[in-house]
């Protein structure tokens, strides 16, 4: 077995290795995954988020958002969401199907002091995100720790594709069998 | 008005400019957007696609997929999908909410000769994409023009965010008023 992508265990190791790189490496693809959920008109929405936590033992990842953003209500209605990471240099696509739970208030207040001041400014502006405004200058920035929300993404399945030639490799790892992994047709 | 992101019309021009760059420039972010739709368990799915068509006059974009891929059935059930592009150098996020229609067979057969041979190999492998296999070596590549499907994405809304300091800019452009545009709180 010469290449990591030819082995299920090594592929799963690579997934978590790249996710962890998203926390520690400036240029890592996993620093800014796409997060998709079910939103307007019961259609799919997607936007970039900043990865803030990775826990392989618990099988979860985290990001932060504004408690008043649309996706908080959307996730309460439908928590089945996905994170997508495209590792271009590896030709490796990582798709995480997750169950997303939003925490706020006392449950996350301990995180506030560790948020750098420039990032703290993302919580508290008025009107709240997504509300209509007469012009950009109407928006008032403010800092309100009560607006911090943490989205806990419990990974239900990991779907990977590696585009190496002459053969692509696709694998699926599921929580229900402790992420043992199986091959899928690419 | 000194900066494009301070003007709704110039922002919309930039969206289409960057989408068109996805067709012509190797390194353009829009070459490989994330496509999100409603899939397994009525949750959101996302994966990278290769942009294949952009038509500002009709307000639509296109990509290709395997007719036997899961997303074809998923889009027949729920065509409300999204495309996401993150233009890192500009700090500019482009979100397209689309109505996706899948064409195949005679309607797309004229496209086949223009698909480069290496890409033609993406259509025809067995088992079909996403099916379980005992191992990667079980997969047989083949070329079957009947497997080509074109996903036509009719843009319903464009949601943009520009992260320039000291003020972020968010705008929404909707088909229902011919993409006139309005400001939203970022």
Short mmCIF file of C-alpha atoms in Angstrom, two decimals:
data_model
loop_
_atom_site.label_atom_id
_atom_site.label_comp_id
_atom_site.label_asym_id
_atom_site.label_seq_id
_atom_site.Cartn_x
_atom_site.Cartn_y
_atom_site.Cartn_z
CA UNK A 1 0.00 0.00 0.00
CA UNK A 2 2.05 2.88 -1.27
CA UNK A 3 -0.32 5.85 -1.29
CA UNK A 4 -2.52 7.20 1.48
CA UNK A 5 -5.54 7.46 -0.83
CA UNK A 6 -5.43 3.70 -1.53
CA UNK A 7 -6.10 2.91 2.13
CA UNK A 8 -9.30 3.74 4.03
CA UNK A 9 -7.56 4.32 7.36
CA UNK A 10 -4.92 6.57 5.82
CA UNK A 11 -7.63 8.51 3.94
CA UNK A 12 -9.51 9.13 7.18
CA UNK A 13 -6.27 10.21 8.87
CA UNK A 14 -5.70 12.67 6.02
CA UNK A 15 -9.19 14.14 6.48
CA UNK A 16 -8.58 14.95 10.14
CA UNK A 17 -5.03 16.06 9.46
CA UNK A 18 -6.28 18.62 6.91
CA UNK A 19 -9.11 19.73 9.21
CA UNK A 20 -6.62 20.31 12.02
CA UNK A 21 -4.41 22.23 9.58
CA UNK A 22 -7.39 24.55 9.11
CA UNK A 23 -6.89 25.70 12.70
CA UNK A 24 -3.12 26.12 12.62
CA UNK A 25 -2.03 26.94 9.06
CA UNK A 26 -2.83 30.30 7.45
CA UNK A 27 -3.12 28.97 3.91
CA UNK A 28 -4.92 25.71 4.66
CA UNK A 29 -8.09 25.09 2.64
CA UNK A 30 -9.94 23.97 5.78
CA UNK A 31 -9.44 27.38 7.38
CA UNK A 32 -12.41 28.61 5.32
CA UNK A 33 -14.79 25.75 4.48
CA UNK A 34 -18.08 26.22 2.68
CA UNK A 35 -21.02 25.57 4.99
CA UNK A 36 -24.26 24.49 3.33
CA UNK A 37 -27.65 24.29 5.00
CA UNK A 38 -31.33 24.35 4.13
CA UNK A 39 -32.56 27.95 4.09
CA UNK A 40 -34.74 30.27 2.01
CA UNK A 41 -37.66 28.48 0.30
CA UNK A 42 -36.37 25.17 1.67
CA UNK A 43 -33.53 25.41 -0.82
CA UNK A 44 -29.84 24.98 -0.14
CA UNK A 45 -27.71 27.93 0.99
CA UNK A 46 -23.94 28.10 1.24
CA UNK A 47 -21.39 30.55 2.55
CA UNK A 48 -17.79 30.57 3.72
CA UNK A 49 -17.13 30.13 7.44
CA UNK A 50 -13.97 30.23 9.49
CA UNK A 51 -13.16 26.92 11.14
CA UNK A 52 -12.75 27.40 14.92
CA UNK A 53 -12.63 23.93 16.42
CA UNK A 54 -11.81 20.33 15.45
CA UNK A 55 -12.21 17.30 17.72
CA UNK A 56 -11.53 13.95 16.11
CA UNK A 57 -12.34 11.96 19.26
CA UNK A 58 -15.84 13.43 19.41
CA UNK A 59 -16.14 13.59 15.63
CA UNK A 60 -17.03 17.24 15.50
CA UNK A 61 -15.97 20.59 14.16
CA UNK A 62 -17.05 24.11 15.15
CA UNK A 63 -17.38 27.59 13.78
CA UNK A 64 -18.74 30.86 15.13
CA UNK A 65 -21.57 32.98 13.83
CA UNK A 66 -23.74 35.93 14.76
CA UNK A 67 -26.69 34.77 16.87
CA UNK A 68 -28.92 37.06 14.77
CA UNK A 69 -27.85 35.62 11.41
CA UNK A 70 -30.46 33.82 9.33
CA UNK A 71 -28.72 30.50 9.54
CA UNK A 72 -29.34 30.21 13.29
CA UNK A 73 -33.10 29.99 12.74
CA UNK A 74 -32.59 27.84 9.65
CA UNK A 75 -30.50 25.32 11.59
CA UNK A 76 -33.12 25.13 14.32
CA UNK A 77 -35.61 24.04 11.66
CA UNK A 78 -33.24 21.70 9.81
CA UNK A 79 -29.88 20.80 11.38
CA UNK A 80 -28.76 18.52 8.53
CA UNK A 81 -25.95 20.55 6.97
CA UNK A 82 -22.62 20.03 5.24
CA UNK A 83 -19.10 21.37 5.23
CA UNK A 84 -17.03 21.26 2.06
CA UNK A 85 -13.27 21.55 1.74
CA UNK A 86 -11.37 21.37 -1.53
CA UNK A 87 -7.66 20.67 -1.07
CA UNK A 88 -6.52 21.75 -4.52
CA UNK A 89 -2.84 20.75 -4.16
CA UNK A 90 -3.85 17.22 -3.16
CA UNK A 91 -6.78 16.97 -5.59
CA UNK A 92 -8.73 15.94 -2.50
CA UNK A 93 -12.36 16.88 -1.78
CA UNK A 94 -13.65 16.47 1.78
CA UNK A 95 -17.40 16.60 2.38
CA UNK A 96 -18.71 16.40 5.94
CA UNK A 97 -22.39 15.71 6.51
CA UNK A 98 -23.13 17.14 9.93
CA UNK A 99 -25.84 17.64 12.51
CA UNK A 100 -25.52 21.30 13.53
CA UNK A 101 -26.40 22.57 16.99
CA UNK A 102 -26.17 26.25 17.89
CA UNK A 103 -24.97 27.26 21.35
CA UNK A 104 -25.12 30.78 22.75
CA UNK A 105 -25.39 32.75 25.98
CA UNK A 106 -23.84 31.29 29.13
CA UNK A 107 -22.79 28.14 27.26
CA UNK A 108 -20.29 30.07 25.15
CA UNK A 109 -19.50 33.15 27.24
CA UNK A 110 -16.16 31.65 28.31
CA UNK A 111 -14.98 31.84 24.68
CA UNK A 112 -15.41 35.60 24.33
CA UNK A 113 -12.14 36.73 25.95
CA UNK A 114 -10.16 34.58 23.51
CA UNK A 115 -11.73 36.16 20.45
CA UNK A 116 -9.35 38.78 19.02
CA UNK A 117 -10.76 42.33 19.14
CA UNK A 118 -11.02 42.67 15.33
CA UNK A 119 -13.18 39.52 15.26
CA UNK A 120 -15.26 40.71 18.21
CA UNK A 121 -16.41 43.55 15.98
CA UNK A 122 -18.32 40.97 13.92
CA UNK A 123 -20.82 40.59 16.78
CA UNK A 124 -23.18 43.40 17.55
CA UNK A 125 -23.75 45.48 14.43
CA UNK A 126 -27.21 46.94 13.75
CA UNK A 127 -29.36 46.30 11.88
CA UNK A 128 -28.74 42.54 12.24
CA UNK A 129 -27.16 40.62 9.32
CA UNK A 130 -29.31 40.30 6.22
CA UNK A 131 -31.75 43.08 7.09
CA UNK A 132 -32.44 45.70 4.40
CA UNK A 133 -30.72 49.07 4.77
CA UNK A 134 -31.12 52.32 2.81
CA UNK A 135 -27.35 52.36 2.26
CA UNK A 136 -24.12 50.85 3.59
CA UNK A 137 -23.52 53.89 5.81
CA UNK A 138 -26.65 53.12 7.84
CA UNK A 139 -24.97 50.14 9.44
CA UNK A 140 -23.66 50.81 12.95
CA UNK A 141 -20.94 48.60 14.26
CA UNK A 142 -21.01 47.69 17.92
CA UNK A 143 -19.63 44.93 20.09
CA UNK A 144 -22.10 42.71 21.91
CA UNK A 145 -20.80 39.46 23.44
CA UNK A 146 -24.39 38.19 23.65
CA UNK A 147 -24.42 37.92 19.85
CA UNK A 148 -21.73 35.22 19.80
CA UNK A 149 -23.07 31.83 18.73
CA UNK A 150 -21.08 28.62 18.31
CA UNK A 151 -22.20 26.11 15.71
CA UNK A 152 -21.28 22.59 16.84
CA UNK A 153 -21.19 20.29 13.82
CA UNK A 154 -21.43 16.63 14.82
CA UNK A 155 -20.04 14.73 11.85
CA UNK A 156 -22.44 12.04 10.63
CA UNK A 157 -20.58 11.07 7.47
CA UNK A 158 -17.39 11.96 5.60
CA UNK A 159 -17.40 11.59 1.82
CA UNK A 160 -14.00 11.94 0.18
CA UNK A 161 -12.83 12.00 -3.42
CA UNK A 162 -9.23 11.93 -4.54
CA UNK A 163 -8.67 12.88 -8.16
CA UNK A 164 -5.27 11.29 -8.67
CA UNK A 165 -4.85 9.58 -12.06
CA UNK A 166 -5.21 7.01 -13.48
CA UNK A 167 -7.87 6.09 -10.91
CA UNK A 168 -10.03 8.33 -8.74
CA UNK A 169 -10.79 7.16 -5.22
CA UNK A 170 -14.00 7.84 -3.35
CA UNK A 171 -14.70 6.72 0.20
CA UNK A 172 -17.49 7.09 2.74
CA UNK A 173 -17.01 7.05 6.50
CA UNK A 174 -20.09 6.97 8.73
CA UNK A 175 -20.59 7.58 12.41
CA UNK A 176 -22.96 4.61 12.67
CA UNK A 177 -20.07 2.15 12.28
CA UNK A 178 -17.51 4.37 14.00
CA UNK A 179 -16.17 5.71 10.68
CA UNK A 180 -14.86 2.30 9.56
CA UNK A 181 -15.05 3.44 5.93
CA UNK A 182 -16.06 1.85 2.64
CA UNK A 183 -15.26 2.46 -1.00
CA UNK A 184 -17.72 4.09 -3.34
CA UNK A 185 -17.62 4.48 -7.10
CA UNK A 186 -16.08 7.86 -7.93
CA UNK B 1 -18.14 56.91 -5.88
CA UNK B 2 -14.59 55.67 -5.75
CA UNK B 3 -14.84 51.95 -5.17
CA UNK B 4 -16.84 49.35 -7.06
CA UNK B 5 -18.18 47.80 -3.85
CA UNK B 6 -19.81 51.10 -2.83
CA UNK B 7 -22.09 51.01 -5.87
CA UNK B 8 -24.81 48.44 -6.55
CA UNK B 9 -24.38 48.46 -10.32
CA UNK B 10 -20.61 48.14 -10.11
CA UNK B 11 -20.99 45.30 -7.60
CA UNK B 12 -23.28 43.41 -9.95
CA UNK B 13 -20.84 44.03 -12.82
CA UNK B 14 -18.06 42.57 -10.67
CA UNK B 15 -20.14 39.44 -9.98
CA UNK B 16 -20.58 38.69 -13.67
CA UNK B 17 -17.02 39.68 -14.45
CA UNK B 18 -15.71 37.16 -11.94
CA UNK B 19 -18.14 34.47 -13.15
CA UNK B 20 -16.94 34.99 -16.72
CA UNK B 21 -13.34 34.81 -15.48
CA UNK B 22 -14.23 31.33 -14.21
CA UNK B 23 -14.56 30.23 -17.82
CA UNK B 24 -11.44 31.88 -19.18
CA UNK B 25 -8.86 32.15 -16.37
CA UNK B 26 -7.12 29.07 -14.97
CA UNK B 27 -6.75 30.41 -11.46
CA UNK B 28 -10.12 32.14 -11.12
CA UNK B 29 -12.14 31.21 -8.03
CA UNK B 30 -15.29 30.83 -10.13
CA UNK B 31 -13.70 28.05 -12.16
CA UNK B 32 -14.57 25.67 -9.31
CA UNK B 33 -17.59 26.92 -7.35
CA UNK B 34 -19.22 24.99 -4.53
CA UNK B 35 -22.66 23.74 -5.51
CA UNK B 36 -25.11 23.12 -2.65
CA UNK B 37 -28.43 21.33 -2.94
CA UNK B 38 -30.90 19.44 -0.78
CA UNK B 39 -29.94 15.77 -0.69
CA UNK B 40 -29.63 12.88 1.78
CA UNK B 41 -32.18 13.05 4.63
CA UNK B 42 -33.42 16.37 3.25
CA UNK B 43 -30.20 17.94 4.47
CA UNK B 44 -27.85 20.17 2.53
CA UNK B 45 -25.08 18.68 0.39
CA UNK B 46 -22.18 20.48 -1.24
CA UNK B 47 -19.43 19.60 -3.67
CA UNK B 48 -17.07 21.36 -6.07
CA UNK B 49 -18.18 21.67 -9.69
CA UNK B 50 -16.45 23.01 -12.76
CA UNK B 51 -18.18 26.06 -14.22
CA UNK B 52 -19.00 25.47 -17.91
CA UNK B 53 -21.28 28.30 -18.97
CA UNK B 54 -22.19 31.87 -17.98
CA UNK B 55 -24.92 33.96 -19.60
CA UNK B 56 -25.57 37.31 -17.99
CA UNK B 57 -28.40 38.24 -20.38
CA UNK B 58 -30.37 35.14 -19.41
CA UNK B 59 -29.12 35.25 -15.82
CA UNK B 60 -27.83 31.73 -15.76
CA UNK B 61 -24.77 29.59 -15.29
CA UNK B 62 -24.13 25.96 -16.19
CA UNK B 63 -22.04 22.99 -15.19
CA UNK B 64 -21.87 19.36 -16.29
CA UNK B 65 -22.43 16.23 -14.28
CA UNK B 66 -22.90 12.49 -14.67
CA UNK B 67 -26.55 11.69 -15.39
CA UNK B 68 -26.28 8.83 -12.89
CA UNK B 69 -24.97 10.96 -10.03
CA UNK B 70 -27.17 11.33 -6.94
CA UNK B 71 -27.64 15.04 -7.44
CA UNK B 72 -29.67 14.55 -10.63
CA UNK B 73 -32.46 12.81 -8.70
CA UNK B 74 -32.06 15.24 -5.81
CA UNK B 75 -32.50 18.25 -8.09
CA UNK B 76 -35.62 16.72 -9.64
CA UNK B 77 -37.12 16.64 -6.12
CA UNK B 78 -35.83 20.05 -5.05
CA UNK B 79 -34.32 22.40 -7.66
CA UNK B 80 -33.60 25.23 -5.16
CA UNK B 81 -29.82 25.15 -4.98
CA UNK B 82 -26.89 27.54 -4.53
CA UNK B 83 -23.48 28.26 -5.97
CA UNK B 84 -20.79 29.80 -3.79
CA UNK B 85 -17.64 31.57 -4.91
CA UNK B 86 -15.07 33.06 -2.57
CA UNK B 87 -12.77 35.57 -4.26
CA UNK B 88 -10.05 35.64 -1.63
CA UNK B 89 -7.88 38.38 -3.20
CA UNK B 90 -10.90 40.71 -3.37
CA UNK B 91 -12.37 39.65 -0.01
CA UNK B 92 -15.55 39.14 -2.03
CA UNK B 93 -18.09 36.37 -1.48
CA UNK B 94 -20.60 35.64 -4.25
CA UNK B 95 -23.64 33.50 -3.45
CA UNK B 96 -26.04 32.59 -6.24
CA UNK B 97 -29.45 31.17 -5.33
CA UNK B 98 -30.53 29.20 -8.37
CA UNK B 99 -33.29 27.06 -9.81
CA UNK B 100 -31.49 24.04 -11.27
CA UNK B 101 -32.77 22.13 -14.29
CA UNK B 102 -30.99 19.04 -15.59
CA UNK B 103 -30.81 18.45 -19.34
CA UNK B 104 -29.57 15.23 -20.98
CA UNK B 105 -29.95 13.10 -24.09
CA UNK B 106 -30.68 14.80 -27.38
CA UNK B 107 -30.86 18.22 -25.71
CA UNK B 108 -27.15 18.12 -24.88
CA UNK B 109 -25.69 15.72 -27.44
CA UNK B 110 -24.30 18.62 -29.48
CA UNK B 111 -21.96 19.48 -26.59
CA UNK B 112 -20.19 16.12 -26.52
CA UNK B 113 -17.68 16.72 -29.35
CA UNK B 114 -16.40 19.84 -27.58
CA UNK B 115 -15.64 18.00 -24.35
CA UNK B 116 -11.93 17.20 -24.20
CA UNK B 117 -11.18 13.45 -24.19
CA UNK B 118 -9.81 13.45 -20.61
CA UNK B 119 -13.10 14.97 -19.41
CA UNK B 120 -15.15 12.55 -21.51
CA UNK B 121 -13.72 9.81 -19.33
CA UNK B 122 -15.77 11.20 -16.43
CA UNK B 123 -18.95 9.89 -18.11
CA UNK B 124 -19.58 6.18 -18.28
CA UNK B 125 -17.75 4.48 -15.41
CA UNK B 126 -19.38 1.52 -13.68
CA UNK B 127 -20.69 1.13 -11.08
CA UNK B 128 -22.30 4.59 -11.21
CA UNK B 129 -21.04 7.36 -8.89
CA UNK B 130 -21.72 6.82 -5.22
CA UNK B 131 -22.46 3.09 -5.43
CA UNK B 132 -20.61 0.81 -2.97
CA UNK B 133 -17.66 -1.16 -4.31
CA UNK B 134 -15.53 -3.90 -2.72
CA UNK B 135 -12.42 -1.90 -3.60
CA UNK B 136 -11.22 0.93 -5.85
CA UNK B 137 -9.98 -1.55 -8.46
CA UNK B 138 -13.54 -2.78 -9.09
CA UNK B 139 -14.39 0.46 -10.87
CA UNK B 140 -14.33 0.21 -14.66
CA UNK B 141 -13.89 3.36 -16.62
CA UNK B 142 -15.76 3.67 -19.89
CA UNK B 143 -16.97 6.50 -22.09
CA UNK B 144 -20.70 6.87 -22.60
CA UNK B 145 -21.98 10.12 -24.15
CA UNK B 146 -25.47 9.29 -22.88
CA UNK B 147 -24.23 9.91 -19.33
CA UNK B 148 -23.58 13.62 -19.97
CA UNK B 149 -25.98 15.89 -18.12
CA UNK B 150 -26.00 19.68 -18.11
CA UNK B 151 -27.23 21.49 -15.03
CA UNK B 152 -28.78 24.82 -16.03
CA UNK B 153 -28.81 27.15 -13.03
CA UNK B 154 -31.30 29.99 -13.46
CA UNK B 155 -30.13 32.65 -11.02
CA UNK B 156 -32.93 33.78 -8.71
CA UNK B 157 -30.85 35.93 -6.38
CA UNK B 158 -27.27 37.07 -5.92
CA UNK B 159 -26.08 37.77 -2.38
CA UNK B 160 -22.68 39.46 -2.16
CA UNK B 161 -20.43 40.42 0.72
CA UNK B 162 -17.30 42.49 0.46
CA UNK B 163 -15.03 42.39 3.49
CA UNK B 164 -13.07 45.57 2.89
CA UNK B 165 -12.39 47.63 6.04
CA UNK B 166 -13.54 49.75 7.76
CA UNK B 167 -16.99 48.85 6.46
CA UNK B 168 -18.26 45.57 5.02
CA UNK B 169 -20.75 45.79 2.17
CA UNK B 170 -23.54 43.29 1.55
CA UNK B 171 -25.97 43.50 -1.35
CA UNK B 172 -28.85 41.43 -2.71
CA UNK B 173 -29.88 41.32 -6.36
CA UNK B 174 -33.11 39.53 -7.28
CA UNK B 175 -34.52 38.33 -10.57
CA UNK B 176 -37.98 39.55 -9.58
CA UNK B 177 -36.92 43.20 -10.03
CA UNK B 178 -34.42 42.50 -12.81
CA UNK B 179 -31.48 42.42 -10.38
CA UNK B 180 -31.85 46.09 -9.46
CA UNK B 181 -30.08 45.46 -6.15
CA UNK B 182 -30.47 46.61 -2.57
CA UNK B 183 -28.20 46.93 0.44
CA UNK B 184 -28.37 44.50 3.33
CA UNK B 185 -26.72 44.65 6.71
CA UNK B 186 -23.43 42.69 6.53
#
